[in-house]
Structures are given as C-alpha cells and as structure tokens.
XYZ file of C-alpha atoms in Angstrom:
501
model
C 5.619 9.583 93.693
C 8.660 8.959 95.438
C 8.999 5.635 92.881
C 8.694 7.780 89.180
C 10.948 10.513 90.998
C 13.653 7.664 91.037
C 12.826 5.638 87.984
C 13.427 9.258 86.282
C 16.674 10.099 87.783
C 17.834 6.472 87.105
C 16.973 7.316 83.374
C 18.709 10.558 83.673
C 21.611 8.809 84.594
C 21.666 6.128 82.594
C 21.179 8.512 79.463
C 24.485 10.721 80.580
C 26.328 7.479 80.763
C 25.622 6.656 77.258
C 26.231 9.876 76.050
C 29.378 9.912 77.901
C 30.050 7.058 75.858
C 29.072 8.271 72.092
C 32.013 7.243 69.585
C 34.617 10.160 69.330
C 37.693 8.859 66.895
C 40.509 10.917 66.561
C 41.539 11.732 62.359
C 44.693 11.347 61.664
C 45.979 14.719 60.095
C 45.852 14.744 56.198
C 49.061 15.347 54.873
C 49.313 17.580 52.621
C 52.020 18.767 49.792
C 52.748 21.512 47.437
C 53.289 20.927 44.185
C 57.201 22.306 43.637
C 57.428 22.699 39.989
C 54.814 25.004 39.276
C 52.342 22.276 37.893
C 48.387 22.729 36.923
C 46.647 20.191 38.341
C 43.488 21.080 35.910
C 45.750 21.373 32.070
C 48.926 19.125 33.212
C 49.309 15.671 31.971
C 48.883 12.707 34.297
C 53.005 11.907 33.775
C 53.072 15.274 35.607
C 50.909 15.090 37.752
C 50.922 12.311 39.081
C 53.867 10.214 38.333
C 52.785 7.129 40.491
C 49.167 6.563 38.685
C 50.960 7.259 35.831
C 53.832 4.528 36.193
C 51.459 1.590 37.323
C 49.452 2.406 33.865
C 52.332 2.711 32.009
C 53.250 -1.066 33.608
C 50.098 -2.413 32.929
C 49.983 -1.859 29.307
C 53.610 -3.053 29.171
C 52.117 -5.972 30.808
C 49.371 -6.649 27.957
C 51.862 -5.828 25.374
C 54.641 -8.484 26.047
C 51.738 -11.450 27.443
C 49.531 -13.580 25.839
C 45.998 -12.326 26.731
C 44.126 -15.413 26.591
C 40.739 -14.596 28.825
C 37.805 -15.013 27.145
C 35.708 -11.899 28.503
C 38.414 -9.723 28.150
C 39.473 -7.752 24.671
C 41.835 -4.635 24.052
C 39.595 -1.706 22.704
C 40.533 1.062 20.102
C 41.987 4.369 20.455
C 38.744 5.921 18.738
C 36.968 4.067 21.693
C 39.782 5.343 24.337
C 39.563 8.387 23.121
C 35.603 8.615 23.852
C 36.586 7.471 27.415
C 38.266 10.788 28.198
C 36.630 12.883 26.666
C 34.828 16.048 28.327
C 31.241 13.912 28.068
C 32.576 12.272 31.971
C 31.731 15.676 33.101
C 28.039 15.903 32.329
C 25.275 14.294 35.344
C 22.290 13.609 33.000
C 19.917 11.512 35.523
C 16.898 10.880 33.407
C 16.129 9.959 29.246
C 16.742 11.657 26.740
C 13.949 14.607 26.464
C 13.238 14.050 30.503
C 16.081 14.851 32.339
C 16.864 16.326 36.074
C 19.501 18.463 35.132
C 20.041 21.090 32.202
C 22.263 21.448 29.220
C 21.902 17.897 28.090
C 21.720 18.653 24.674
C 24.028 16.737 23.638
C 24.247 14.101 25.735
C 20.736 13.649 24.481
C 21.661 13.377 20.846
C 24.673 10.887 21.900
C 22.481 8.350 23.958
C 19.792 8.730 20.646
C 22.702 7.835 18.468
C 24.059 5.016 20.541
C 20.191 3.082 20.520
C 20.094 3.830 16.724
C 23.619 1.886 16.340
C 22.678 -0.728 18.689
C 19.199 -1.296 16.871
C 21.506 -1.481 13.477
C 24.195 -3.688 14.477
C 21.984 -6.524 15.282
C 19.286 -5.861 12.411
C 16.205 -4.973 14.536
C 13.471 -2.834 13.352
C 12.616 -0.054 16.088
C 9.131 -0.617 15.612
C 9.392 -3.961 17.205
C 12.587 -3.463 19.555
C 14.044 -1.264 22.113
C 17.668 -0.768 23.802
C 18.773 0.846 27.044
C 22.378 1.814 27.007
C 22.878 3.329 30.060
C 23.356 0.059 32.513
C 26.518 0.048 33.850
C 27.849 -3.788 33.232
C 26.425 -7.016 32.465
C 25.572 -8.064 36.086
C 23.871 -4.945 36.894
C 21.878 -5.569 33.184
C 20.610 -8.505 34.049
C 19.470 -7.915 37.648
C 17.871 -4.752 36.142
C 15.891 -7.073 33.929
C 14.858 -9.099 36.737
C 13.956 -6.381 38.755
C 11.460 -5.224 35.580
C 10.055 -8.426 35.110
C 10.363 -11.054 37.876
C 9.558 -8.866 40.811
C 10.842 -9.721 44.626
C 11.333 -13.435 45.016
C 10.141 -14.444 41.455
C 11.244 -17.049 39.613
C 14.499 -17.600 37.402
C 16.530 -20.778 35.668
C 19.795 -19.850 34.257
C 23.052 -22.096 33.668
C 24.706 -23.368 36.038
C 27.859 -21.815 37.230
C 29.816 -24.849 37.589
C 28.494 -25.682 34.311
C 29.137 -22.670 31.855
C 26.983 -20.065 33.561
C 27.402 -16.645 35.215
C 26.996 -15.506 38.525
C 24.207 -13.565 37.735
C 21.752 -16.027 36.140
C 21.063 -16.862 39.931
C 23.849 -18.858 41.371
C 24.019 -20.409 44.853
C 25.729 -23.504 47.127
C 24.557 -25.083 49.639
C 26.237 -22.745 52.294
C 25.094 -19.858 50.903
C 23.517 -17.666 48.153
C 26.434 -16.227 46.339
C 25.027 -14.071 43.608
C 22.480 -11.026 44.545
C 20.155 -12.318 42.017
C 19.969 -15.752 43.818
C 19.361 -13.271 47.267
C 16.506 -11.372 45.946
C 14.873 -14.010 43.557
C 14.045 -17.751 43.847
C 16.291 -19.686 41.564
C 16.911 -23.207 39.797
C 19.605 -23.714 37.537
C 19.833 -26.076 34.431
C 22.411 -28.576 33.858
C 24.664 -29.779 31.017
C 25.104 -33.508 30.648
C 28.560 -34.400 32.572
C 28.922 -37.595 29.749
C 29.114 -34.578 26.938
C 29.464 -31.125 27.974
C 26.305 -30.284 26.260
C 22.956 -28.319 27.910
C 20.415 -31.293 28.912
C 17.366 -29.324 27.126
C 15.001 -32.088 27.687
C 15.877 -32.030 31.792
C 15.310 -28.550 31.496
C 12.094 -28.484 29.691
C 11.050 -30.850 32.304
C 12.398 -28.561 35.286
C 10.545 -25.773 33.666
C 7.060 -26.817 33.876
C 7.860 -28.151 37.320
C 9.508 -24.545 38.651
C 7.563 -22.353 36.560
C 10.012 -19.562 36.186
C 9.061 -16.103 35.457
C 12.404 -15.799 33.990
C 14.477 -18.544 31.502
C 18.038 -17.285 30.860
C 19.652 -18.691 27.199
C 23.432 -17.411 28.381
C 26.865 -18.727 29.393
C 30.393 -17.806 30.728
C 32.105 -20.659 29.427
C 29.930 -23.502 27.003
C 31.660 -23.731 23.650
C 28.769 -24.231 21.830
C 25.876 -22.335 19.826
C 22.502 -22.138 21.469
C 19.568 -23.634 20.681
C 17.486 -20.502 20.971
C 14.398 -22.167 19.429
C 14.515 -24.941 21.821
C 14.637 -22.297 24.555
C 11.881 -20.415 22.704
C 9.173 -23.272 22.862
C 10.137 -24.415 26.485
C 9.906 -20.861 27.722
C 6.411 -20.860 25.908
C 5.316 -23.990 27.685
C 6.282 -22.674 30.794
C 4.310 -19.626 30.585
C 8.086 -17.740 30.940
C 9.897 -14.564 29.152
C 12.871 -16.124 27.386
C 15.733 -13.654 28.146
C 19.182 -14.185 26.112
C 22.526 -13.198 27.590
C 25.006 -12.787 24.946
C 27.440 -10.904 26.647
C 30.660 -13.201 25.414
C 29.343 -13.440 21.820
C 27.717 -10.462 21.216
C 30.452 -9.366 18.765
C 30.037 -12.484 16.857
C 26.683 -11.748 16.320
C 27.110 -8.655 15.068
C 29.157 -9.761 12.958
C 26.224 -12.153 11.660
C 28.469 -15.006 11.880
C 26.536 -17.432 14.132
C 23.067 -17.639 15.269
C 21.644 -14.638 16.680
C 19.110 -15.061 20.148
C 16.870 -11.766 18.725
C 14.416 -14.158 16.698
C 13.579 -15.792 19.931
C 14.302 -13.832 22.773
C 11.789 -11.219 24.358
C 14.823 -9.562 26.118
C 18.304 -10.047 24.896
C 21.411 -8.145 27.250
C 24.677 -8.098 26.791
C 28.281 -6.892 27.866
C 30.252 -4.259 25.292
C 33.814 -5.267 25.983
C 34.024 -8.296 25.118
C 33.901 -9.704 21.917
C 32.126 -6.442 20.941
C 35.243 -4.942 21.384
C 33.773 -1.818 23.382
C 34.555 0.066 26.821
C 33.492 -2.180 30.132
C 29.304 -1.299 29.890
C 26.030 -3.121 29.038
C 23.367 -3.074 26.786
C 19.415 -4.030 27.339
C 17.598 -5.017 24.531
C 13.717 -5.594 24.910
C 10.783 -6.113 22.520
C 7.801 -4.025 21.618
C 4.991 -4.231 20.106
C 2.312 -7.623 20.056
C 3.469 -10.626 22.104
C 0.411 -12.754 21.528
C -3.433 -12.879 20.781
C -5.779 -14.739 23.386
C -8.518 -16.702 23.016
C -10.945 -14.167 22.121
C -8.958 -12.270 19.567
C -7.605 -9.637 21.972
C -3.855 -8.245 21.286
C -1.306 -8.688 24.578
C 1.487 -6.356 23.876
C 4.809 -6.317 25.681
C 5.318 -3.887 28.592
C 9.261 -3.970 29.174
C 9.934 -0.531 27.680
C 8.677 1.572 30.715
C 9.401 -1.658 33.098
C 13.256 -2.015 32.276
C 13.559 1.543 31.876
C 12.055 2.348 34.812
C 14.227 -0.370 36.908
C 17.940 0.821 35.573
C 16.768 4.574 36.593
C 15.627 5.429 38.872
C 15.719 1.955 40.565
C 19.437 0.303 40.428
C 21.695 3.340 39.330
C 21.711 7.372 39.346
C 23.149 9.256 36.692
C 24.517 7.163 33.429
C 28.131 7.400 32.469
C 28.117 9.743 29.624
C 31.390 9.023 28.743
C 31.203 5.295 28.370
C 27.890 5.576 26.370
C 29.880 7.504 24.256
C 32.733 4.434 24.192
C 29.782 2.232 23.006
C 28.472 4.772 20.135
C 31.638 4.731 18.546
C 32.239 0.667 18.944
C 28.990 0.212 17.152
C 29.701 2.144 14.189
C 32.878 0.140 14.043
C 30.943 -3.375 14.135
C 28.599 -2.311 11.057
C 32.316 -2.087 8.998
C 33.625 -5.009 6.965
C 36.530 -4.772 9.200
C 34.245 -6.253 11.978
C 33.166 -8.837 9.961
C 36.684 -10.263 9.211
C 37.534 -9.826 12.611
C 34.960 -12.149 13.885
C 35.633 -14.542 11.486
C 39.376 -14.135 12.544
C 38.110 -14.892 16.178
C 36.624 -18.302 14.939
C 39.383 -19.418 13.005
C 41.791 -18.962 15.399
C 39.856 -20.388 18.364
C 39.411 -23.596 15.833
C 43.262 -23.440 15.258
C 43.963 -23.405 18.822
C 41.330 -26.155 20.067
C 42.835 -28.392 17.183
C 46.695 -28.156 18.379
C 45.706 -28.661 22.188
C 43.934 -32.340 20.876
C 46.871 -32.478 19.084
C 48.535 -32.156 21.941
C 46.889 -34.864 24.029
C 44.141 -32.541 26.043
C 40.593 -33.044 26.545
C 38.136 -30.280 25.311
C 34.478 -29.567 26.820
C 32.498 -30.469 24.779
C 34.948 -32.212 22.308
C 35.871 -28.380 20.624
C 34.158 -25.023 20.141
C 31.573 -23.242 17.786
C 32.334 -19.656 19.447
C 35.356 -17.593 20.786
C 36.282 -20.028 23.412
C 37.134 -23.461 24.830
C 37.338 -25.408 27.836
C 40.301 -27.805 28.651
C 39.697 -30.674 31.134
C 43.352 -31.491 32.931
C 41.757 -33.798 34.976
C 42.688 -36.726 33.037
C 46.249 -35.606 33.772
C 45.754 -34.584 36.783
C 46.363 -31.041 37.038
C 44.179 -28.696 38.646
C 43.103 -25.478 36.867
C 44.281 -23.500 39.576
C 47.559 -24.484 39.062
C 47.785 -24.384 35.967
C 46.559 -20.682 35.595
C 48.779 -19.904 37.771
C 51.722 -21.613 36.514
C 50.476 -19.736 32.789
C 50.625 -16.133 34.600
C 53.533 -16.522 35.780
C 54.778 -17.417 32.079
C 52.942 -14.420 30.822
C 50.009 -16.645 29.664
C 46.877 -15.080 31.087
C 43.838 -17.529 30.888
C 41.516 -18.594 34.040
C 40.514 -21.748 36.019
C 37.596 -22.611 35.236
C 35.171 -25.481 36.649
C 34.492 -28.808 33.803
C 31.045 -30.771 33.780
C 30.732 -33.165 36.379
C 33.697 -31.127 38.700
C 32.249 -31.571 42.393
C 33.904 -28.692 43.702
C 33.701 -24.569 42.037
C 36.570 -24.248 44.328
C 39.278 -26.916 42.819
C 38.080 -26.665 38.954
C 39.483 -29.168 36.966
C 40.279 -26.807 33.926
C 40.869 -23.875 32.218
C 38.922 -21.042 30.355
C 41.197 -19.815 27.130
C 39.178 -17.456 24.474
C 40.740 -15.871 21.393
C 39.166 -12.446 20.677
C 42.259 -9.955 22.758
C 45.070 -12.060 21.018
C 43.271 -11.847 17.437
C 42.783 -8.061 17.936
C 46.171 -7.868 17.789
C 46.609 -9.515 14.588
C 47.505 -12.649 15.769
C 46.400 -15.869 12.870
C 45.534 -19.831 12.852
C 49.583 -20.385 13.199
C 49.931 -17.938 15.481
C 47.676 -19.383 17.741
C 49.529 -22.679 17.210
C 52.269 -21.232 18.818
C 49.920 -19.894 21.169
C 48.901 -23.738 21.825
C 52.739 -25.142 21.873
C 53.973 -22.395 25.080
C 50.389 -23.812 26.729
C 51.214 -26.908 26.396
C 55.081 -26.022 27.800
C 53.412 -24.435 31.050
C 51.607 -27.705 31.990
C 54.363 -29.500 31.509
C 56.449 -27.536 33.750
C 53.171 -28.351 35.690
C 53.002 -31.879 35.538
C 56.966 -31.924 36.202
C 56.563 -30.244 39.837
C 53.306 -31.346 40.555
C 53.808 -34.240 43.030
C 56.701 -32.058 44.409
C 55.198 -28.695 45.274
C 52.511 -29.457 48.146
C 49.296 -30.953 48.433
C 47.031 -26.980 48.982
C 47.350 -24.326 46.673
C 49.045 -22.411 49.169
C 51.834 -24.874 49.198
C 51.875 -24.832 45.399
C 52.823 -21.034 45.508
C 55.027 -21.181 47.737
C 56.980 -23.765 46.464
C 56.769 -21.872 42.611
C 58.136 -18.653 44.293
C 61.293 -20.460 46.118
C 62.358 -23.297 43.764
C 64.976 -22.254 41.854
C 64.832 -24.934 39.336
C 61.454 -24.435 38.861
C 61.960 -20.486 38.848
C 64.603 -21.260 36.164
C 62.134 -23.269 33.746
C 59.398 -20.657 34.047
C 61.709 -17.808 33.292
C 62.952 -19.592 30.128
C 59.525 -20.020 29.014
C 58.697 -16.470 29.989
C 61.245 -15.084 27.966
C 60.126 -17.073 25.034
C 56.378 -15.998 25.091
C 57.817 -12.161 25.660
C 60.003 -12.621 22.751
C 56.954 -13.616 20.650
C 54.329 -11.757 22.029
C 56.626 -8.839 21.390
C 56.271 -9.041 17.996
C 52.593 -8.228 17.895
C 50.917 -4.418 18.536
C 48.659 -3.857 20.825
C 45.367 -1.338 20.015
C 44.456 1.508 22.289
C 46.842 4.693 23.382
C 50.761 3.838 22.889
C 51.692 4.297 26.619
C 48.857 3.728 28.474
C-alpha cells in the first residue's frame, strides 16, 4: 500500500513538473495604424491603399515590359482574362459540382464552371459523349497527382520522363538521396529515358521497361523535349502493358488548340494540362478524361471507363476544398479566345519564331537538343563551350534576358545543367516576328560571350561566379551596355494585360 501511495505521488509530481513546463511564448504586440487620409479600405484603389503592394506590382510589370521574357512555361495573359481575375466571382466558396454543392447561391458559379467544360470540350474537338473535363484543379502538379490519386491508388505504379531528360517533377521524379517529387513519395516510380547520342525518347527501351514494371500509369509529357510525341507509339505500349496512357500537355496545350501539331486526345485515356502557358490563360489546370467503352473482352462483354466519378472524386473532396471561382472564370474566357482565328495565327506565330530563333543560335555556333524544335521551345547545350547553364541564366537576367538552366541528355548532374531552356510563346504575344527573334538570338549570343570572356576569371562555384559578376566593374560595365541595348529594344514592343500592373 505504502508502494502505490508513492508511485502515485511520484506521478503527481512528475505531472506538475511538466505542466509547469507547457510552452507559454510571449506575442509581440501588433502594431497597428490609422489610416490618415480618410481612405476606404473596401472601395479605395490598391495605389491608395496600399502604396507598397502597389509599387512592387507596378515594378514587376515594368520589369516584363523592358526584358526579354524568354521562359518557356511562362506567357503574358489578356486584360479580358485579368479582368476575370478580379472580378467579384473570388468571393464565392462553392465546395462541390455544379448542381451538388455545400453552400448556397451558386447559381452562377454553376453556369460559369458548365460554360468553362463546354469551351474546354470545344477547343480540343471532343464530343461530350465520349469525354469529360474537370476545371477546378488548381495547377498542373496538383492535376496530375489528382489523376494518380483516381487511378493508381497508394504505391501504384507510374513511368514518366525523366527530369534530367525533358520531364516534370511530377511524372514521379527522384535521386538517389531522396524522393523529390510527392508523386515519387506516394507512388512507385520508373522513369524513361531519351537517347544521350540524339536527344530523342528511347521508345523501344521503354516499351521494354514497361512490360518489365508494369505501370498502372504511362505519362506521354515533357518540360523541355523539342519534339512532337509519338502518341501512337505510347498508345500500343501502354496497351501491352496493361496501363492507362495519360498525356500531359501542359507546355503545348495552346498549340493544340490551335490544331497545329498532333493532338494526344486520339490516344490518351486522360489528357491534363496547365492554362498559362501556351494556352495563354490565368496560372490553373485542366483534367480531361474519357467516357464511355474502353474495350470488349473475350466474351463480348463492354468495359467502360470509370474516371469520371474517380478523378472527380480525388480533386474534391480528396486534394483541394473549395475551387477558385475566379480563375475558372480566367480559363472560360481564354477558351473562347483559342476557338478565334486570332489563336490560330498566334500559334503559328509561336512556331515560326521558335524556328527563327533555333536557326540563328546554329548560326551562331550552338548546339541544339535534339538538333532543333517541332514545338514552342529549344534546348541549347553550352557544354561544348564550356559554359554552364547556371551561369549563363544568370549572366542573361542580369541583361534582362529571362530564360532558365536547364539539364541536356547525358548531363550527370540536375544540379550543374549543361544548358538552357528558351521558349517563344510570352515574346510572340507581344508581337514580336522571325527577325525579331533574330535579334532576340544576336543579344543571347552577346550574354555568353560576356560569359565565355569572364569565365576562367570569376571562380570555380557558382557562388564565386556571383560574386565576382556583382563586384567587377569591367564586367558590370559590359552587362550594363548590353542591358541597355535589350531595354532599348524590348521597349519597343507592348506588353498585354492591365497598363500598370
């Protein structure tokens, strides 16, 4: 008795202690100011109201306006779109479908989400009867891990691209330190390769890899491969493999649209892709999925498709909460400008100019991927000169030449790339031409020779390499000159969207 009597007051004690010890943090007080000028904070403009959001806007567009926006997954949108951005539909929760929501007064955001599937389903020529679209997913990585989630299920199988060798970090990519992407956390994956000799996908080592692996999964999509797709090739391996064939066109989606190279909807069962991109749309996804029959067994028997309710089901409720009205309403109005003739010549534009530019960086004596492009982009190798991409991009930025390092086939490491990403749809929204982007090509080529002429000088690590660009003044007085140039020219060009901001 005398034992429990002092294993409880030891327990007693010990639980005082710890409560003794329970975090307490001390807030520092909020401090708080009165607007002096008799502002509204609910009518007022954002110049008023807020003059420091307002100036770093202000700076960024001034930023885009006088640079040379050269990234290939970026694009500058319309006012029409913009003007869907802030509009009163960012006020509305709408949790649900259209027809089954939590909340009330949806009305309309009911008839804008129905209107935004109809466009999609139009824009890309796909009978309703045979194909559905979910607009609501928020961006192109949360699209595709959505589709995962629907049809791979917890540690399933996927094969997507690479990284290192044109893919995205959500078609499942990993090192050997650790998994990198979410989608390589939560599912089993085994990327395909392009040939290192050519730049090009090595379909007949992925074939093989695919009846090895036995995906659930094959992803048909790329970050950076200058080439069309051979969707039918994909299409009969996925087939062998017993695997859905899922497209991501999320940098060419606009080009399809604009029917101007091969489209992944005769193949694909699912088909997802990005809207502000070549699509020219505010930063959101779309989910494309197929209905209807997807084969006849042995005895006869129909097997129709099930994503519908699966992918659905796995954007809301399972990844995200309420859709952004707002943005759906962004997309709705970009897809009624991609089924104008406009679009059309605007995609074509994209394609000549990306030509124009590949052919006056050959020109200049620099290797492209693949030996050119088919698409919106292209991929220069400075390894055989000896620059690294890092460098480079960030000898471009500070010229007001905005492109990214990006890794080549056969680089070892994703961490020293050995080239850079450049894509042409931003620059050819804003009217830019074939010998405009040969002017584009000649300040390029400028940068990496200012490059190559401080190379050997500026430091072995990156780190050096910055430090040596911000403190040499001879360097500092090259770049500027070159800066000024590309200003001067880029200058001459308007930019879409709202005029300040």
């Amino acid at each position: 008795m005398l034992a429990r009597r002092t294993v409880r007051s030891f327990l007693a004690v010990r639980n005082l202690k710890m409560a003794d010890r329970q975090v307490h943090t001390e807030l520092i007080p909020v401090n708080r100011t009165k607007y002096a000028a008799g502002e509204n904070i609910l009518r007022d403009h954002v110049e008023k109201i807020d003059p420091e959001v307002y100036n770093i806007m202000k700076n960024e567009k001034a930023r885009q306006r006088r640079g040379l926006e050269l990234i290939a997954s970026e694009n500058f949108t319309s006012k029409a779109v913009m003007d869907a951005l802030g509009s009163a539909m960012c006020n509305k929760y709408s949790e649900g479908y259209p027809g089954a929501r939590y909340y009330g007064g949806n009305e309309f955001i009911d008839q804008m989400e129905l209107l935004c599937q109809k466009r999609a389903l139009e824009v890309f020529g796909l009978d309703p009867t045979k194909w559905g679209v979910n607009v609501q997913s928020l961006s192109g990585a949360p699209a595709n891990l959505a589709v995962y989630t629907a049809i791979v299920g917890t540690n399933g199988r996927i094969m997507g691209l690479d990284l290192p060798d044109g893919g995205h970090l959500s078609h499942g990519f990993y090192t050997p330190a650790r998994k990198v992407s979410a989608t390589s956390e939560f599912f089993q994956s085994l990327p395909y390769k392009v040939d290192p000799s050519t730049g090009l996908i090595n379909y007949d080592k992925l074939e093989e890899n695919a009846l090895l692996f036995r995906p659930k999964v094959i992803v048909a999509g790329v970050s950076c491969y200058a080439r069309h797709l051979d969707y039918n090739r994909f299409r009969k391996i996925a087939d062998r493999a017993g695997a859905y064939l899922m497209a991501d066109m999320a940098h060419i989606s606009g080009l399809v649209a604009a029917g101007l190279i091969p489209s992944p909807f005769e193949y694909a069962d699912v088909v997802t892709t990005t809207t502000h991109k070549s699509l020219r749309g505010p930063r959101g996804a779309l989910i494309f999925f197929r209905k209807g029959v997807r084969s006849v067994n042995a005895k006869g028997v129909e097997i129709k498709y099930d994503l519908e309710d699966k992918i659905n089901t796995a954007v809301f409720p399972g990844l995200q909460g309420g859709p952004h009205n707002h943005t759906i309403s962004g997309i709705a109005v970009a897809l009624k400008q991609c089924l104008s003739e406009d679009f059309v010549t605007y995609g074509q534009q994209i394609l000549n100019n990306a030509k124009a530019l590949a052919e006056n960086l050959k020109n200049h004596g620099y290797t492209l991927a693949t030996g050119g492009t088919d698409n919106h982009l292209l991929l220069v190798d400075l390894r055989p000169i000896g620059i690294e991409g890092a460098r480079a991009e960030h000898i471009l930025d500070l010229a007001h030449i905005a492109c990214n390092k990006n890794t080549c086939p056969g680089d070892v490491s994703a961490l020293r790339p050995g080239g850079i990403r450049l894509g042409t749809p931003a620059l050819t929204s804003r009217g830019f031409k074939e010998a405009d982007f040969e002017r584009v090509g000649d300040f390029i080529h400028k940068g990496i020779e200012i490059a190559k002429k401080y190379n050997a000088a500026a430091g072995k690590t990156l780190k050096d390499f910055k430090t040596f660009t911000a403190t040499n003044e001879e360097f500092k007085n090259d770049i500027a000159l070159l800066a000024q140039e590309v200003e001067s020219f880029s200058g001459k060009f308007e930019i879409p969207g709202n005029e300040l901001f």
